[in-house]
């Protein structure tokens, strides 16, 4: 088994570190030819969604990656990655991959001074460390989307079939339980 | 030091990795930078090349102008305060800037003390020429480090020198016996616990970007090859012939810095690069500020 991490920009190395601590090999996707690598799941990391979305298109990776996800490739997205998956970005006409039935608002909590850290429950797993960094918010979910985590009434993690998305960063610490959930439940 | 806000501030720098942070002076330039794929912008009244040309005292930019840039883009906005200028830093924090660059590009306000960055909620990035400077700034509360380079010159030689030196020193510390670290901490003039972190992890405790004199996609790729985790581009973009095209090419070059065929394509037809000046020909050496 191998996990691919979209490595265009952002904290892809942190995601790789989590999977390496579980003894799962990873590979980086930086350009179109990398999509021919043999991988079983995809991670869309944190970073800036504007940068990642632009590079996906400019490097001609967009259509191939989108159709892989549509055809069932398990994908886990954090923060900017969730914006890439969302079917709608509020107050913005841009849609990136658009494969996940959610509407998101970018920078919904404000600028860096409003970033925060908390612990919460994710899919029944308690005390998961959650860092929200200039985080987006999931404002609406289409039917067929399961809510896996909330913080103060705001949706922070959802699953729809093969797609798992969250607005916080489980990859920043040493807690591997969300990655384990992804491997166990979705692969 | 290990407080929650500091961790969040270090984490924001992690989100910038593999990206390009561009100097902009107007909301229009900020928009061009964002559209070209900048992961953040540095808002300032004059880019380093013009600061150099103008001479005199260079200060924090007009907060109104910075706010205009904050409103124009959705990516993080950084701004510079003078070294040791606590009040400028507090003003930037008050307008909710995402990152403060306590920068040697501006005229230092204090020739001995840096800002106590631990006393702030907002994150700071600081320049460093070597491991000692980097760990001293981190000890003061910096959540991100960049090479100083020699700003506004379009000459990458100083950034290369600083990145090389930093990484040589990190390798040296990583290979030391533990009982040699006390003496190394004394020589480098840094706290022992930070040096122990470098020894154990063979890296800085925070993200390390390249800055100073990056003017071409090849320059950006060079800095990534030397171990930078991302790149600041100051005067290099908006002092060139075709800023939007050059900016987009530098963004792609940072992501695919080891694909030389792609770098060759990216380097084609970019128009005129910034003219550049050799650090040996200039009077003001900014890298010597704040050590």
Coordinates of C-alpha atoms in Angstrom, one line a residue:
Chain A
X1 CA 0.0 0.0 0.0
X2 CA 1.1 3.5 -0.8
X3 CA -0.4 6.9 0.1
X4 CA 0.0 9.8 -2.4
X5 CA 0.3 13.3 -0.9
X6 CA -0.4 16.3 -3.2
X7 CA 2.9 18.2 -2.8
X8 CA 2.3 21.3 -4.7
X9 CA 2.4 23.6 -1.7
X10 CA 1.7 23.5 2.0
X11 CA 2.3 21.1 4.9
X12 CA 2.5 17.9 2.8
X13 CA 5.6 16.8 4.7
X14 CA 3.7 16.7 8.0
X15 CA 1.1 14.4 6.5
X16 CA 3.9 12.1 5.2
X17 CA 5.4 12.0 8.7
X18 CA 2.1 10.8 10.2
X19 CA 1.8 7.9 7.7
X20 CA 5.5 7.0 8.1
X21 CA 4.9 6.7 11.9
X22 CA 2.3 4.1 11.0
X23 CA 4.8 2.4 8.7
X24 CA 2.8 3.3 5.6
X25 CA 4.9 4.5 2.6
X26 CA 4.0 7.7 0.8
X27 CA 4.8 9.4 -2.5
X28 CA 4.6 13.0 -3.6
X29 CA 2.5 14.4 -6.5
X30 CA 4.2 17.5 -7.8
X31 CA 3.4 17.2 -11.6
X32 CA 1.3 15.3 -14.1
X33 CA 3.8 12.5 -14.6
X34 CA 3.6 11.7 -10.9
X35 CA 0.0 10.6 -11.4
X36 CA 1.2 7.4 -13.0
X37 CA 2.7 6.3 -9.7
X38 CA 1.1 3.4 -8.0
X39 CA -1.0 4.7 -5.0
X40 CA -4.1 3.6 -3.2
X41 CA -5.3 6.9 -1.6
X42 CA -4.7 10.6 -1.8
X43 CA -4.0 13.3 0.8
X44 CA -4.9 16.9 0.1
X45 CA -2.8 18.9 2.7
X46 CA -3.1 22.3 4.3
X47 CA -1.6 25.3 2.7
X48 CA -3.2 28.0 0.5
X49 CA -6.0 26.7 -1.7
X50 CA -5.5 29.5 -4.2
X51 CA -2.0 28.3 -4.8
X52 CA -2.8 24.6 -4.9
X53 CA -5.8 25.1 -7.1
X54 CA -3.9 27.2 -9.6
X55 CA -1.0 24.8 -9.7
X56 CA -3.4 21.8 -10.2
X57 CA -4.6 23.5 -13.4
X58 CA -1.3 25.0 -14.6
X59 CA 0.5 21.7 -14.2
X60 CA -2.4 19.9 -16.0
X61 CA -3.1 17.6 -13.1
X62 CA -6.7 18.8 -12.5
X63 CA -8.8 16.5 -14.8
X64 CA -6.9 13.3 -14.1
X65 CA -7.0 13.8 -10.3
X66 CA -10.7 14.8 -10.4
X67 CA -11.7 11.7 -12.3
X68 CA -9.7 9.4 -10.0
X69 CA -11.6 10.9 -7.0
X70 CA -15.0 10.6 -8.9
X71 CA -14.1 6.9 -9.6
X72 CA -13.7 6.2 -5.9
X73 CA -10.0 6.9 -5.0
X74 CA -10.1 7.4 -1.2
X75 CA -9.1 10.9 -0.4
X76 CA -8.5 12.8 2.9
X77 CA -8.4 16.6 2.9
X78 CA -7.4 19.0 5.6
X79 CA -8.1 22.8 5.6
X80 CA -7.0 24.0 2.1
X81 CA -7.6 20.5 0.8
X82 CA -11.2 20.7 2.0
X83 CA -11.6 23.9 0.0
X84 CA -10.3 22.1 -3.1
X85 CA -12.9 19.3 -2.7
X86 CA -15.9 21.6 -2.0
X87 CA -18.6 21.9 -4.5
X88 CA -19.1 25.6 -3.6
X89 CA -16.9 28.3 -2.1
X90 CA -19.1 31.0 -0.6
X91 CA -18.7 34.6 -1.8
X92 CA -16.4 33.2 -4.5
X93 CA -17.1 32.0 -8.0
X94 CA -14.2 29.6 -8.0
X95 CA -14.7 25.9 -7.8
X96 CA -11.7 23.6 -7.7
X97 CA -12.3 19.8 -7.8
X98 CA -15.9 20.2 -6.6
X99 CA -16.4 16.5 -5.9
X100 CA -17.7 16.9 -2.3
X101 CA -21.2 18.1 -1.5
X102 CA -20.3 20.9 0.9
X103 CA -20.3 24.7 0.8
X104 CA -17.3 26.3 2.6
X105 CA -16.4 29.8 3.6
X106 CA -12.6 30.6 3.5
X107 CA -11.0 32.3 6.5
X108 CA -14.3 32.0 8.3
X109 CA -12.8 32.6 11.7
X110 CA -10.7 35.6 10.7
X111 CA -7.0 36.3 10.4
X112 CA -4.1 34.6 12.1
X113 CA -4.9 36.2 15.5
X114 CA -8.2 34.2 15.5
X115 CA -6.4 30.9 14.9
X116 CA -7.0 28.5 17.8
X117 CA -6.3 25.0 19.2
X118 CA -8.8 22.7 20.9
X119 CA -9.6 19.1 21.5
X120 CA -12.7 17.4 20.2
X121 CA -14.5 14.3 19.2
X122 CA -14.1 13.0 15.7
X123 CA -16.3 10.1 14.6
X124 CA -16.7 9.0 18.2
X125 CA -13.0 9.2 18.8
X126 CA -12.4 11.4 21.9
X127 CA -9.8 14.1 22.7
X128 CA -8.4 14.6 19.2
X129 CA -6.1 17.6 19.1
X130 CA -7.5 20.1 16.5
X131 CA -5.6 23.2 15.3
X132 CA -7.7 25.7 13.3
X133 CA -5.3 27.9 11.3
X134 CA -7.0 30.7 9.3
X135 CA -9.5 27.9 8.9
X136 CA -12.4 27.6 6.6
X137 CA -15.9 26.7 7.7
X138 CA -18.3 24.1 6.3
X139 CA -21.6 26.0 6.2
X140 CA -23.8 23.6 4.3
X141 CA -23.8 19.8 3.5
X142 CA -25.8 18.1 0.8
X143 CA -27.7 14.9 1.6
X144 CA -25.4 11.9 1.6
X145 CA -22.8 13.7 3.6
X146 CA -22.1 12.5 7.1
X147 CA -20.9 15.0 9.8
X148 CA -18.0 13.5 11.8
X149 CA -17.0 16.5 14.0
X150 CA -18.3 19.8 15.2
X151 CA -16.9 22.7 17.2
X152 CA -19.3 25.1 18.9
X153 CA -22.0 24.4 16.5
X154 CA -19.8 24.6 13.4
X155 CA -19.2 21.5 11.2
X156 CA -15.5 20.7 11.2
X157 CA -15.3 17.2 9.5
X158 CA -17.4 15.4 7.0
X159 CA -17.4 12.2 5.0
X160 CA -19.1 11.4 1.8
X161 CA -18.3 7.9 0.4
X162 CA -14.6 7.8 -0.4
X163 CA -14.0 11.4 0.6
X164 CA -13.0 12.6 4.1
X165 CA -12.6 16.4 4.7
X166 CA -11.9 18.5 7.8
X167 CA -11.3 22.2 8.4
X168 CA -8.6 21.6 11.1
X169 CA -5.1 20.0 10.9
X170 CA -4.8 16.5 12.5
X171 CA -1.3 16.2 10.9
X172 CA 0.4 18.8 13.0
X173 CA 1.0 16.8 16.1
X174 CA 1.9 13.2 16.8
X175 CA -1.7 11.9 17.2
X176 CA -2.3 9.4 14.3
X177 CA -5.8 8.4 15.1
X178 CA -7.5 10.2 12.2
X179 CA -5.0 8.8 9.7
X180 CA -5.8 5.3 11.2
X181 CA -9.5 6.0 10.9
X182 CA -9.0 6.9 7.2
X183 CA -6.9 3.7 6.6
X184 CA -9.3 1.4 8.4
X185 CA -12.7 2.8 7.3
X186 CA -12.0 4.1 3.8
X187 CA -9.3 1.9 2.2
Chain B
X1 CA 7.9 29.3 25.1
X2 CA 5.7 26.3 24.4
X3 CA 2.5 28.1 24.6
X4 CA -0.5 27.5 22.3
X5 CA -0.4 30.7 20.3
X6 CA 3.3 30.3 19.6
X7 CA 2.6 26.7 18.3
X8 CA -0.2 28.1 16.1
X9 CA 2.1 30.7 14.8
X10 CA 4.8 28.2 13.9
X11 CA 2.0 26.1 12.3
X12 CA 0.9 29.0 10.0
X13 CA 4.5 29.1 8.7
X14 CA 4.2 25.3 8.0
X15 CA 1.2 26.1 5.8
X16 CA 3.3 28.5 3.7
X17 CA 5.9 25.9 2.9
X18 CA 6.7 25.1 -0.7
X19 CA 5.3 28.6 -1.5
X20 CA 6.4 32.0 -2.6
X21 CA 5.9 35.2 -0.6
X22 CA 5.9 38.3 -2.7
X23 CA 6.6 41.9 -1.9
X24 CA 3.8 44.2 -3.0
X25 CA 3.2 47.9 -2.7
X26 CA -0.4 48.4 -3.9
X27 CA -3.7 46.4 -3.8
X28 CA -3.3 45.9 -7.6
X29 CA 0.1 44.3 -7.2
X30 CA -1.2 42.2 -4.3
X31 CA -4.0 40.9 -6.6
X32 CA -1.4 40.1 -9.4
X33 CA 0.7 38.2 -6.8
X34 CA -2.3 36.2 -5.5
X35 CA -3.4 35.4 -9.0
X36 CA 0.1 34.3 -9.9
X37 CA 0.1 31.8 -7.0
X38 CA 1.8 33.7 -4.1
X39 CA 1.1 31.9 -0.8
X40 CA 1.3 35.2 1.1
X41 CA 2.2 38.8 0.3
X42 CA 4.5 41.3 2.1
X43 CA 2.8 44.7 2.1
X44 CA 5.3 47.6 2.0
X45 CA 5.4 51.2 0.6
X46 CA 8.7 50.7 -1.2
X47 CA 10.3 47.5 -2.3
X48 CA 13.9 47.0 -1.1
X49 CA 15.5 48.2 -4.4
X50 CA 13.7 51.5 -4.1
X51 CA 14.5 51.8 -0.4
X52 CA 18.1 51.4 -1.4
X53 CA 17.8 54.0 -4.1
X54 CA 16.0 56.5 -1.9
X55 CA 18.4 56.3 1.0
X56 CA 17.5 58.0 4.3
X57 CA 15.4 56.4 7.0
X58 CA 13.1 53.7 6.1
X59 CA 10.1 53.0 8.4
X60 CA 7.0 50.8 8.8
X61 CA 4.5 51.4 5.9
X62 CA 1.3 53.4 6.3
X63 CA -1.2 51.1 8.1
X64 CA -4.0 52.4 5.8
X65 CA -2.0 51.2 2.7
X66 CA -1.5 47.8 4.4
X67 CA -5.3 47.6 5.2
X68 CA -6.0 48.2 1.5
X69 CA -3.9 45.2 0.7
X70 CA -5.5 43.1 3.4
X71 CA -8.9 43.8 1.8
X72 CA -7.7 43.1 -1.7
X73 CA -6.5 39.5 -1.1
X74 CA -7.6 36.3 0.7
X75 CA -4.1 35.0 1.3
X76 CA -2.0 35.9 4.5
X77 CA -0.6 39.4 4.5
X78 CA 2.7 40.2 6.2
X79 CA 4.3 43.6 6.9
X80 CA 7.6 44.9 8.1
X81 CA 8.5 46.7 11.3
X82 CA 12.0 48.1 12.1
X83 CA 14.3 46.0 14.3
X84 CA 13.5 46.7 17.9
X85 CA 10.6 49.0 17.2
X86 CA 8.0 47.7 19.7
X87 CA 5.4 50.3 18.8
X88 CA 5.5 49.7 15.1
X89 CA 5.0 45.9 15.9
X90 CA 2.1 46.7 18.2
X91 CA 0.5 48.8 15.5
X92 CA 0.8 46.0 13.0
X93 CA -0.7 43.6 15.5
X94 CA -3.6 46.1 16.1
X95 CA -4.5 45.9 12.4
X96 CA -4.5 42.1 12.6
X97 CA -1.6 41.5 10.3
X98 CA -1.0 37.8 9.8
X99 CA 2.8 37.9 10.2
X100 CA 5.3 40.7 11.1
X101 CA 8.7 40.7 9.5
X102 CA 11.1 42.4 12.0
X103 CA 13.3 43.4 9.1
X104 CA 16.8 44.6 8.5
X105 CA 15.5 46.1 5.2
X106 CA 14.1 49.0 7.2
X107 CA 16.4 51.2 9.3
X108 CA 16.9 49.7 12.7
X109 CA 15.1 51.5 15.5
X110 CA 17.3 49.9 18.2
X111 CA 20.9 49.0 17.6
X112 CA 21.1 46.6 20.6
X113 CA 17.7 45.0 21.3
X114 CA 15.3 43.2 19.1
X115 CA 11.5 43.2 19.8
X116 CA 10.5 40.8 22.6
X117 CA 8.4 38.7 20.3
X118 CA 7.2 36.5 23.0
X119 CA 5.1 39.4 24.3
X120 CA 3.0 39.3 21.1
X121 CA 0.1 37.2 20.0
X122 CA 0.9 37.8 16.3
X123 CA 3.7 35.8 14.7
X124 CA 7.1 37.1 13.6
X125 CA 9.5 36.2 10.9
X126 CA 13.2 37.3 11.3
X127 CA 16.2 37.3 9.1
X128 CA 19.3 35.3 9.9
X129 CA 22.8 34.8 8.4
X130 CA 23.7 31.7 10.4
X131 CA 22.5 29.3 13.1
X132 CA 23.4 31.6 16.0
X133 CA 21.3 34.5 14.7
X134 CA 18.5 32.1 13.9
X135 CA 18.3 30.6 17.3
X136 CA 18.7 34.0 19.0
X137 CA 15.6 35.2 17.1
X138 CA 13.7 32.0 17.9
X139 CA 14.6 32.5 21.5
X140 CA 13.1 36.0 21.3
X141 CA 9.9 34.4 19.9
X142 CA 10.3 34.3 16.1
X143 CA 8.0 31.6 14.7
X144 CA 9.7 31.6 11.2
X145 CA 13.2 32.3 9.9
X146 CA 14.4 33.5 6.5
X147 CA 17.9 34.1 5.2
X148 CA 18.8 37.8 5.2
X149 CA 20.5 37.7 1.8
X150 CA 21.2 41.2 0.6
X151 CA 17.8 42.7 -0.2
X152 CA 17.1 44.9 -3.2
X153 CA 20.2 43.8 -5.1
X154 CA 18.8 41.1 -7.4
X155 CA 22.0 39.2 -6.5
X156 CA 21.4 35.9 -4.8
X157 CA 24.9 35.3 -3.6
X158 CA 24.3 36.4 0.0
X159 CA 21.2 34.3 0.4
X160 CA 23.2 31.3 -0.9
X161 CA 26.0 32.1 1.6
X162 CA 23.5 32.3 4.5
X163 CA 21.6 29.2 3.6
X164 CA 24.8 27.2 3.1
X165 CA 26.3 28.5 6.4
X166 CA 23.1 27.7 8.3
X167 CA 22.9 24.2 7.0
X168 CA 26.6 23.5 7.6
X169 CA 26.2 24.6 11.2
X170 CA 23.1 22.5 11.6
X171 CA 24.9 19.4 10.3
X172 CA 27.9 20.1 12.6
X173 CA 25.6 20.4 15.7
X174 CA 23.7 17.3 14.7
X175 CA 26.9 15.3 14.6
X176 CA 28.3 16.6 18.0
X177 CA 28.5 14.5 21.1
X178 CA 25.9 15.7 23.6
X179 CA 28.5 16.8 26.1
X180 CA 30.0 19.1 23.4
X181 CA 26.7 21.1 23.1
X182 CA 27.4 23.2 26.1
X183 CA 30.5 24.7 24.6
X184 CA 28.8 25.0 21.2
X185 CA 25.9 26.9 22.9
X186 CA 28.5 29.3 24.4
X187 CA 30.3 29.9 21.1
X188 CA 27.1 30.4 19.1
X189 CA 25.6 32.6 21.9
X190 CA 22.4 30.6 21.9
X191 CA 20.2 28.9 24.6
X192 CA 21.2 25.3 25.3
X193 CA 17.6 23.8 24.9
X194 CA 17.3 25.3 21.4
X195 CA 20.7 23.9 20.4
X196 CA 19.6 20.5 21.8
X197 CA 16.6 20.6 19.5
X198 CA 18.8 21.2 16.5
X199 CA 21.1 18.4 17.6
X200 CA 18.3 15.9 17.9
X201 CA 16.3 16.9 14.8
X202 CA 19.0 18.2 12.5
X203 CA 16.8 21.1 11.6
X204 CA 15.7 24.5 13.0
X205 CA 12.6 24.3 15.3
X206 CA 10.7 26.6 12.9
X207 CA 10.3 26.9 9.1
X208 CA 13.2 28.4 7.2
X209 CA 12.7 30.3 4.0
X210 CA 15.1 31.9 1.6
X211 CA 15.1 35.7 1.0
X212 CA 17.3 38.4 -0.5
X213 CA 18.1 38.8 -4.2
X214 CA 16.0 36.0 -5.7
X215 CA 15.2 37.3 -9.2
X216 CA 14.6 34.3 -11.5
X217 CA 12.9 30.8 -11.4
X218 CA 16.4 29.4 -11.4
X219 CA 17.3 31.5 -8.3
X220 CA 14.3 30.2 -6.5
X221 CA 15.0 26.6 -7.5
X222 CA 18.6 27.0 -6.3
X223 CA 17.5 28.1 -2.9
X224 CA 15.1 25.1 -2.7
X225 CA 18.0 22.8 -3.7
X226 CA 20.0 24.3 -0.9
X227 CA 17.3 23.4 1.6
X228 CA 15.0 26.4 1.8
X229 CA 11.4 25.4 2.6
X230 CA 10.0 28.3 0.5
X231 CA 11.1 31.6 -1.0
X232 CA 10.5 35.3 -0.4
X233 CA 10.7 37.4 -3.6
X234 CA 11.2 41.1 -2.9
X235 CA 12.1 43.5 -5.7
X236 CA 12.6 40.6 -8.2
X237 CA 9.0 40.6 -9.4
X238 CA 7.7 44.1 -9.7
X239 CA 11.1 45.5 -10.9
X240 CA 11.0 43.1 -13.8
X241 CA 9.5 43.5 -17.3
X242 CA 6.5 41.1 -17.0
X243 CA 5.7 40.7 -13.2
X244 CA 2.7 38.4 -13.6
X245 CA 4.5 36.0 -15.8
X246 CA 7.7 36.0 -13.8
X247 CA 5.7 35.6 -10.5
X248 CA 3.8 32.5 -11.9
X249 CA 7.0 31.0 -13.2
X250 CA 8.8 31.4 -9.8
X251 CA 5.8 29.7 -8.1
X252 CA 6.0 26.7 -10.4
X253 CA 9.8 26.6 -10.1
X254 CA 9.5 26.3 -6.3
X255 CA 7.1 23.3 -6.5
X256 CA 9.1 21.5 -9.2
X257 CA 12.6 22.7 -8.3
X258 CA 14.2 19.4 -9.3
X259 CA 12.6 19.1 -12.8
X260 CA 15.2 20.9 -14.9
X261 CA 13.2 20.5 -18.2
X262 CA 10.3 22.3 -16.6
X263 CA 12.7 24.9 -15.2
X264 CA 14.0 25.5 -18.7
X265 CA 10.5 26.1 -20.0
X266 CA 9.7 28.3 -17.1
X267 CA 12.7 30.4 -17.8
X268 CA 11.8 31.2 -21.4
X269 CA 10.5 34.5 -22.5
X270 CA 10.1 36.1 -19.1
X271 CA 11.2 39.5 -20.4
X272 CA 13.7 41.6 -18.6
X273 CA 14.8 40.6 -15.1
X274 CA 15.5 43.3 -12.5
X275 CA 18.8 45.0 -13.3
X276 CA 20.4 44.1 -10.1
X277 CA 23.4 45.5 -8.3
X278 CA 26.4 43.7 -7.0
X279 CA 26.7 43.8 -3.1
X280 CA 30.4 44.8 -3.6
X281 CA 29.2 48.0 -5.3
X282 CA 26.8 49.2 -2.6
X283 CA 27.3 51.3 0.5
X284 CA 24.5 50.1 2.7
X285 CA 25.0 46.5 3.8
X286 CA 21.6 45.5 5.3
X287 CA 22.6 42.0 6.4
X288 CA 24.8 43.5 9.1
X289 CA 21.8 45.0 10.9
X290 CA 20.5 43.1 13.9
X291 CA 22.8 40.1 14.6

